[in-house]
Structure formats: C-alpha cells, structure tokens
Short mmCIF file of C-alpha atoms in Angstrom, two decimals:
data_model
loop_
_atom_site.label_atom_id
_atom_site.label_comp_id
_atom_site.label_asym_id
_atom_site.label_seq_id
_atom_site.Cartn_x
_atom_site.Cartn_y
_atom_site.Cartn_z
CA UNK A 19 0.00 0.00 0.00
CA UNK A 20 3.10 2.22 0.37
CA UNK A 21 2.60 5.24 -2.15
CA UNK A 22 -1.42 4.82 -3.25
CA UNK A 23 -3.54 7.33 -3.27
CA UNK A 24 -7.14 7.89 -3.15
CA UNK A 25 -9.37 9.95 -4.30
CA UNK A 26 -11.78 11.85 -1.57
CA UNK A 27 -15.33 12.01 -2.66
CA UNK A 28 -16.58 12.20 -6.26
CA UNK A 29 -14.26 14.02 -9.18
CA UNK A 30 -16.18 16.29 -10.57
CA UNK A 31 -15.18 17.50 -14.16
CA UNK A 32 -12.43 20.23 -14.18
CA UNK A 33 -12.14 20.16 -10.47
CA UNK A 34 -8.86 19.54 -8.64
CA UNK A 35 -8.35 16.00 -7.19
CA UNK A 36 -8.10 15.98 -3.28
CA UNK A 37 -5.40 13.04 -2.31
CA UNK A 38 -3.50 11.15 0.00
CA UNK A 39 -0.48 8.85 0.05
CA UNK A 40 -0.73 5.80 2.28
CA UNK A 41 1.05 5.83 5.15
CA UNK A 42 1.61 4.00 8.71
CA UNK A 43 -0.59 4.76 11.63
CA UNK A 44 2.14 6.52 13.48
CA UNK A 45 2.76 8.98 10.98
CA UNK A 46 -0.71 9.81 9.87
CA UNK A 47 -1.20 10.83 13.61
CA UNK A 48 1.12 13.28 14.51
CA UNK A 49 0.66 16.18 12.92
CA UNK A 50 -2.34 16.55 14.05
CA UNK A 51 -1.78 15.35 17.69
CA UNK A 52 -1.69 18.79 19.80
CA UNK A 53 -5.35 20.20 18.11
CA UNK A 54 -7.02 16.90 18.32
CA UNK A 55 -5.75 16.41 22.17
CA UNK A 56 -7.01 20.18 23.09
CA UNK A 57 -10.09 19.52 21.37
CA UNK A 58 -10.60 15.91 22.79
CA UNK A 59 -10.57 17.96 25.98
CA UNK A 60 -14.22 19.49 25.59
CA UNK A 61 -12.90 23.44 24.90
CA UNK A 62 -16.21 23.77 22.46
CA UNK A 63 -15.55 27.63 22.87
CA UNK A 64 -11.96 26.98 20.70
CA UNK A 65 -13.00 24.91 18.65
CA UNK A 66 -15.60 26.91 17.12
CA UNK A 67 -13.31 29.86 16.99
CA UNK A 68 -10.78 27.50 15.17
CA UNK A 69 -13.44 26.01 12.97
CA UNK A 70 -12.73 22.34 13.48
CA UNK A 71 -14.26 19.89 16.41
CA UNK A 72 -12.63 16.55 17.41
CA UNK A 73 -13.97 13.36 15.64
CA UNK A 74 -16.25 11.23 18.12
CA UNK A 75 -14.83 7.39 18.35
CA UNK A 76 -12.28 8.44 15.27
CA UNK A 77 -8.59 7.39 15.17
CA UNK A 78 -6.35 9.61 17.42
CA UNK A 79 -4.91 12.39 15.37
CA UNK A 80 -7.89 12.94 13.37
CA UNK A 81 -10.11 15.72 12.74
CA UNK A 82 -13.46 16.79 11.34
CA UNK A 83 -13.75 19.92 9.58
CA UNK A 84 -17.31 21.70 10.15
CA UNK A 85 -17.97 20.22 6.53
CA UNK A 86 -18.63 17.09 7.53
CA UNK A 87 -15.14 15.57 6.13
CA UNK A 88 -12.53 13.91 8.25
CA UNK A 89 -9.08 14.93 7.51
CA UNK A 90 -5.39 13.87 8.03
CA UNK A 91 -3.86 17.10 7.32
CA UNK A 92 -0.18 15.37 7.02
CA UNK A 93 -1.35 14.11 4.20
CA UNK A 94 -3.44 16.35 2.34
CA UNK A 95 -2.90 17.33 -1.16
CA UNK A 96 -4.37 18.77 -3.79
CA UNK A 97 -3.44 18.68 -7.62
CA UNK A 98 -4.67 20.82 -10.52
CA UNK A 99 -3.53 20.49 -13.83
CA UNK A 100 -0.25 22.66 -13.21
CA UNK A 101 0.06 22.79 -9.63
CA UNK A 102 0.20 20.86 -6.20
CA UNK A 103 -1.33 22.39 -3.56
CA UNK A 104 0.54 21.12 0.09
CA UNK A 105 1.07 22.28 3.33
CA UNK A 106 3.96 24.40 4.19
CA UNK A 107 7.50 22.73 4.29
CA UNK A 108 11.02 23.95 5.75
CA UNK A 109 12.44 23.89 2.39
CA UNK A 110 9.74 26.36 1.09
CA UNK A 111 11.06 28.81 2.53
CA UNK A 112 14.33 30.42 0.50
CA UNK A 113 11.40 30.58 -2.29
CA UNK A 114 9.07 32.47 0.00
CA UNK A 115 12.06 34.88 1.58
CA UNK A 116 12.88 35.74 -1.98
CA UNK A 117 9.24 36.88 -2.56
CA UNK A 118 8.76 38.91 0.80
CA UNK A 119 12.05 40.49 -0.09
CA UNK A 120 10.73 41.50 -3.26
CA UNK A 121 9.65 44.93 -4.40
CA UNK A 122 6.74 43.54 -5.80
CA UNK A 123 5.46 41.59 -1.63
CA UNK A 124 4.83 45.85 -1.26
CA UNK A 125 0.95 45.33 -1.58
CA UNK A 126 1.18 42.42 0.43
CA UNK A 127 3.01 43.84 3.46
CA UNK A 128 6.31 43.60 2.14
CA UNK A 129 9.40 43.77 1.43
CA UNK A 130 10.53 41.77 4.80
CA UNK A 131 14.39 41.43 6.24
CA UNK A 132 14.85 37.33 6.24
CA UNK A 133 14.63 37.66 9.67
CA UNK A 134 11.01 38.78 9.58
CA UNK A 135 10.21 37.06 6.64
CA UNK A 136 10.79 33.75 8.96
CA UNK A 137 8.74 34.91 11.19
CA UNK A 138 5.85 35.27 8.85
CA UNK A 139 6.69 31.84 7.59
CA UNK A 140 6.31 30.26 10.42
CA UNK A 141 2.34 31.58 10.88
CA UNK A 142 0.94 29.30 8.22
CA UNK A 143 1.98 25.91 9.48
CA UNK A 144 1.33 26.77 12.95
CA UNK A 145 -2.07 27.87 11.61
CA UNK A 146 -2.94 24.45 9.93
CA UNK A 147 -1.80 22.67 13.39
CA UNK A 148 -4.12 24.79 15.30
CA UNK A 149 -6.59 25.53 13.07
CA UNK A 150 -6.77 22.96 11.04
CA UNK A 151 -6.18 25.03 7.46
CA UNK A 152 -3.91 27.54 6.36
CA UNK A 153 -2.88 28.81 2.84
CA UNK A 154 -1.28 25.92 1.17
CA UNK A 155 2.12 26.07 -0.37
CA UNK A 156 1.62 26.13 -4.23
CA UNK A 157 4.23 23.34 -6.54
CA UNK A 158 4.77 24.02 -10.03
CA UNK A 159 4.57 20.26 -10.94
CA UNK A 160 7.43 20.39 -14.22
CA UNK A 161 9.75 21.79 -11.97
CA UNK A 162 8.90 21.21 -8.47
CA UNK A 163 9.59 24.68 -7.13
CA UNK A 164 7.64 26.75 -4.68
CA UNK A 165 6.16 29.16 -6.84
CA UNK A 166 3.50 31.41 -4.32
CA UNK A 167 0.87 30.20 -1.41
CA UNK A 168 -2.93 30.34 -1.45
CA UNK A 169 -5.69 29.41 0.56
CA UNK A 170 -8.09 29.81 3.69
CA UNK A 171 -6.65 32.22 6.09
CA UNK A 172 -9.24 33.58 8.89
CA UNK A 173 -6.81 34.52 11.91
CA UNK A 174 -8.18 35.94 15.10
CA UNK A 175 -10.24 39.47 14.88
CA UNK A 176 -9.67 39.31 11.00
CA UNK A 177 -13.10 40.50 9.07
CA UNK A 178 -14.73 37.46 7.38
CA UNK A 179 -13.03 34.08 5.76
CA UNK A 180 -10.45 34.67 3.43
CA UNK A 181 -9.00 32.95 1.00
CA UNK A 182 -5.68 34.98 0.48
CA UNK A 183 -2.93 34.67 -2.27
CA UNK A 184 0.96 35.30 -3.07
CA UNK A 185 2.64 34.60 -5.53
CA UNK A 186 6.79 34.50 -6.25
CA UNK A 187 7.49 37.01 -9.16
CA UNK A 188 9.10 34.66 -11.95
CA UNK A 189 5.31 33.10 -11.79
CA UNK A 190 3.51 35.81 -12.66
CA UNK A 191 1.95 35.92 -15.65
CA UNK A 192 1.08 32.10 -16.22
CA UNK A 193 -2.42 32.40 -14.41
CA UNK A 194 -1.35 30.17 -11.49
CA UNK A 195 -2.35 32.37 -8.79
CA UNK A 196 -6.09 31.78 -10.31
CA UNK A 197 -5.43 28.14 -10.90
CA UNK A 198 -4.51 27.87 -7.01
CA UNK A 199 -7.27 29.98 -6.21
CA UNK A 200 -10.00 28.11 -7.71
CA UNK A 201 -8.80 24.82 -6.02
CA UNK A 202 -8.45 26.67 -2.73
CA UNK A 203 -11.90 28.36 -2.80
CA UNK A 204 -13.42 24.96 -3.70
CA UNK A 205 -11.83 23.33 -0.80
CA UNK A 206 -12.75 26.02 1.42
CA UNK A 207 -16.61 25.77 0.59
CA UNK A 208 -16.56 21.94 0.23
CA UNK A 209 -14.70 20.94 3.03
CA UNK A 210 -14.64 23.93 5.73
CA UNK A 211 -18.42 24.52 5.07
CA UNK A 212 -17.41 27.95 4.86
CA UNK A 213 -20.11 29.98 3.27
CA UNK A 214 -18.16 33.62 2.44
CA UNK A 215 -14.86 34.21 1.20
CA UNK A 216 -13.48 37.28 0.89
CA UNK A 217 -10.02 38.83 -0.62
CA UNK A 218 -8.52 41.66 2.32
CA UNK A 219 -6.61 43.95 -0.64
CA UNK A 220 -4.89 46.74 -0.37
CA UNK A 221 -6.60 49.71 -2.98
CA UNK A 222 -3.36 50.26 -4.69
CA UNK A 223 -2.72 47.05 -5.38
CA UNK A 224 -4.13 46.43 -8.87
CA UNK A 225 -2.46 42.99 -9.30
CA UNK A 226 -4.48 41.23 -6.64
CA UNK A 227 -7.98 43.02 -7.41
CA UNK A 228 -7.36 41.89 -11.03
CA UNK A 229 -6.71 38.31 -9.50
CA UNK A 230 -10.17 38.58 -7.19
CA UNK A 231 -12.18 39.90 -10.64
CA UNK A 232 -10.87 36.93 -12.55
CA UNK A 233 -12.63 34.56 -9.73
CA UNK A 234 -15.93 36.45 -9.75
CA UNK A 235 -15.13 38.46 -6.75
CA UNK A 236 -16.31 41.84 -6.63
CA UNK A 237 -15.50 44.81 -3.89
CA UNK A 238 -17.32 45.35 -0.97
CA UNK A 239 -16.26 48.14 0.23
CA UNK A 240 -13.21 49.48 3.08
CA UNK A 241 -12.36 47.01 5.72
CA UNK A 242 -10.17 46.69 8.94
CA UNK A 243 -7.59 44.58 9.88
CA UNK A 244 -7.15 43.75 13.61
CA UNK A 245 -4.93 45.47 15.43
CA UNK A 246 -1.22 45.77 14.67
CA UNK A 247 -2.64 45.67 10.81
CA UNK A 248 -5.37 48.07 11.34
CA UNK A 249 -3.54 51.20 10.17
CA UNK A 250 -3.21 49.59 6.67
CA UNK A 251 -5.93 50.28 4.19
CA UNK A 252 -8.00 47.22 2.12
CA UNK A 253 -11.06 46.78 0.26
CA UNK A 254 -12.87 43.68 1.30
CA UNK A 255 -13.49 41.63 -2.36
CA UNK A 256 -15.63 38.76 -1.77
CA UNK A 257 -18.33 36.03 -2.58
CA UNK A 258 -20.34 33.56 -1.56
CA UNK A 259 -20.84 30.57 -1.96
CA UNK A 260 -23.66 30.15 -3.97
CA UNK A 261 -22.32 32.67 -5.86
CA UNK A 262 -18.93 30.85 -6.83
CA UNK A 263 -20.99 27.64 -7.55
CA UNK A 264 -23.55 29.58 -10.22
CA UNK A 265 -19.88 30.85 -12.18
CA UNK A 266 -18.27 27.39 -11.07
CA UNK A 267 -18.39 26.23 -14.59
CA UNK A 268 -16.35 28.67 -16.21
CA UNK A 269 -13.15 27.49 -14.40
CA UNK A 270 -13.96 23.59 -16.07
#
C-alpha cells in the first residue's frame, strides 16, 4: 500500500483532485496530535473559533472539519492540472524569503528582512496545526519549485473568511495564482463549510484586485484589519458561496 492514493469524494469534471499517500498509523497521527488532544478535551468555545471539532470514536490524530469531512492534514494534497497544492515545508522557505524580499510583496506587506520574513513563515503551518487550514504552499509540478501560497486564512479578529494569495514574481503571468485559487476556494466551501470568502486587498494594489475579478469576486467596500494591521488600508473583495458555484463552470 506504500505510495497509493485515493481519491476523496466524487471528481467532478475540471475540479482539482483531493489526495492522499498511504502511510503507517504513526505517521498519519502526529501532525495533528496537539489540536485533536485540546479539542478531545471538551474546549467547544476553541474549537468553534478555530473552525474544526474533534472526531467522536475516530482514530487519534484525526479531525473533522465543520464540513462534515474527516481529515489527516499530514497528508493532504491537492493537484490541478499545473500545480500541487501542500502544506507548508522547511524547504519552502528560500522561495518564499525571496518573494517577501521583493519589491513587488509591497501590496502584500512587504518587502521583509529574512529575519522577519521567517517569522511570517512560520504563521501558516502553525495555523494548519491549530486551526486545522492555512494557505497551502503552491508546486509548479514540471519543476517542483515553490512558486506562491494560497488558501483559507481567517486569523483571530480578521473581518470574514479569506481565501488569500501570493505569488513568487518569476510566476507571474502564467495564471497560477487563479489556478490555485479556484482549487483553494473549492476546498474552502466543500470541506470547511465555509459559506463567504473574501479577498482583504490593499486599494493600490491592482495585481491582486485583477486576480479577485478573474474569480468572480467583486468589492465590498473598506475594511479593517485587527490590530497591529489596522492602520493599513484594504477593500474587502468577496463572494459567496452560492455565488462561486452559479460561475463554477467557467473554471472547467
């Protein structure tokens, strides 16, 4: 059984295939050890802060999402035609520094000194392990580089459910921040039961809003960040759900 995969729930044309590889009992468990056991303890308050809940009678390690779907999130991948969608790794990072060091991370909350780029690193795995999601790390699949991150992204205070977006600048230009995006938003809705996403983007940043138009987003109006963020200014772009599943379609 070592390397199979299987497929989670039904394929559904043009939609990305959710994954995992096969592996021993021992490994499938700990990454998700410290949520499970603080959610195994009865803290209902947390857990529907952090949007997950603890399995009843599962395997140790395991959660459930609020969407109904049990997941082992050391194993959890998603592929598109292009890309491989993963959760964060310690070699991801020299890609990621080299983005937030950028000129172009400016509409992001960049550029960052490595040394605070690491630090912002380090927020999206520690957000899957308490959480339960994060924005995935984003493979091109001919090369195998790190080429931006994507995905669900709701930290505490922030203004709604947000699928966010970055993307390294030798991959601009190919359309794989919307390829990502799609896959992310789908997973988001499917499998968080999330029924609202929004995009938090700054108003001079024209590169993002032009990424939120091409999924069907449209702006909402000013927003604010929690507190240190708060004196930066975004639009709130958004959808919802039944919104993204009417245009669904044209991403097939």
């Amino acid at each position: 059984m070592d390397g199979a995969r299987w497929r989670v729930g039904r394929r559904r044309r043009g939609r990305a295939r959710v994954v995992r590889r096969a592996r021993s009992r021992r490994d499938e468990t700990a990454p998700l050890r410290p949520v499970a056991q603080r959610l195994r303890r009865g803290d209902r308050r947390i857990a529907r802060e952090l949007g997950v809940r603890a399995r009843c009678g599962g395997k140790r390690g395991e959660i459930q999402l609020l969407g109904g779907h049990v997941t082992d999130l050391g194993a959890l991948r998603i592929e598109t035609e292009r890309l491989i969608l993963r959760l964060p790794r310690i070699d991801d990072f020299e890609r990621y520094a080299e983005l937030f060091g950028h000129e172009v991370s400016r509409g992001i909350g960049g550029p960052h000194a490595r040394g605070d780029a690491w630090r912002r690193f380090l927020q999206m795995p520690g957000a899957w392990m308490v959480q339960g999601f994060g924005m995935f790390s984003v493979i091109e699949k001919s090369s195998g580089l790190w080429v931006g991150q994507a995905g669900p992204w709701m930290p505490n205070g922030w203004p709604g459910t947000e699928v966010g977006y970055a993307f390294h600048p030798d991959a601009h230009g190919k359309g794989y921040c919307t390829e990502a995006c799609v896959a992310a938003i789908d997973w988001a809705f499917d499998t968080l039961g999330w029924t609202d996403v929004i995009h938090c983007i700054s108003p001079e940043n024209v590169a993002s809003q032009n990424v939120a138009k091409r999924l069907g987003s449209y702006n909402r109006g000013p927003g604010t960040l929690p507190p240190p963020l708060n004196a930066h200014a975004i639009d709130l772009w958004g959808q919802t759900r039944e919104e993204w599943r009417a245009r669904r379609g044209a991403f097939a």
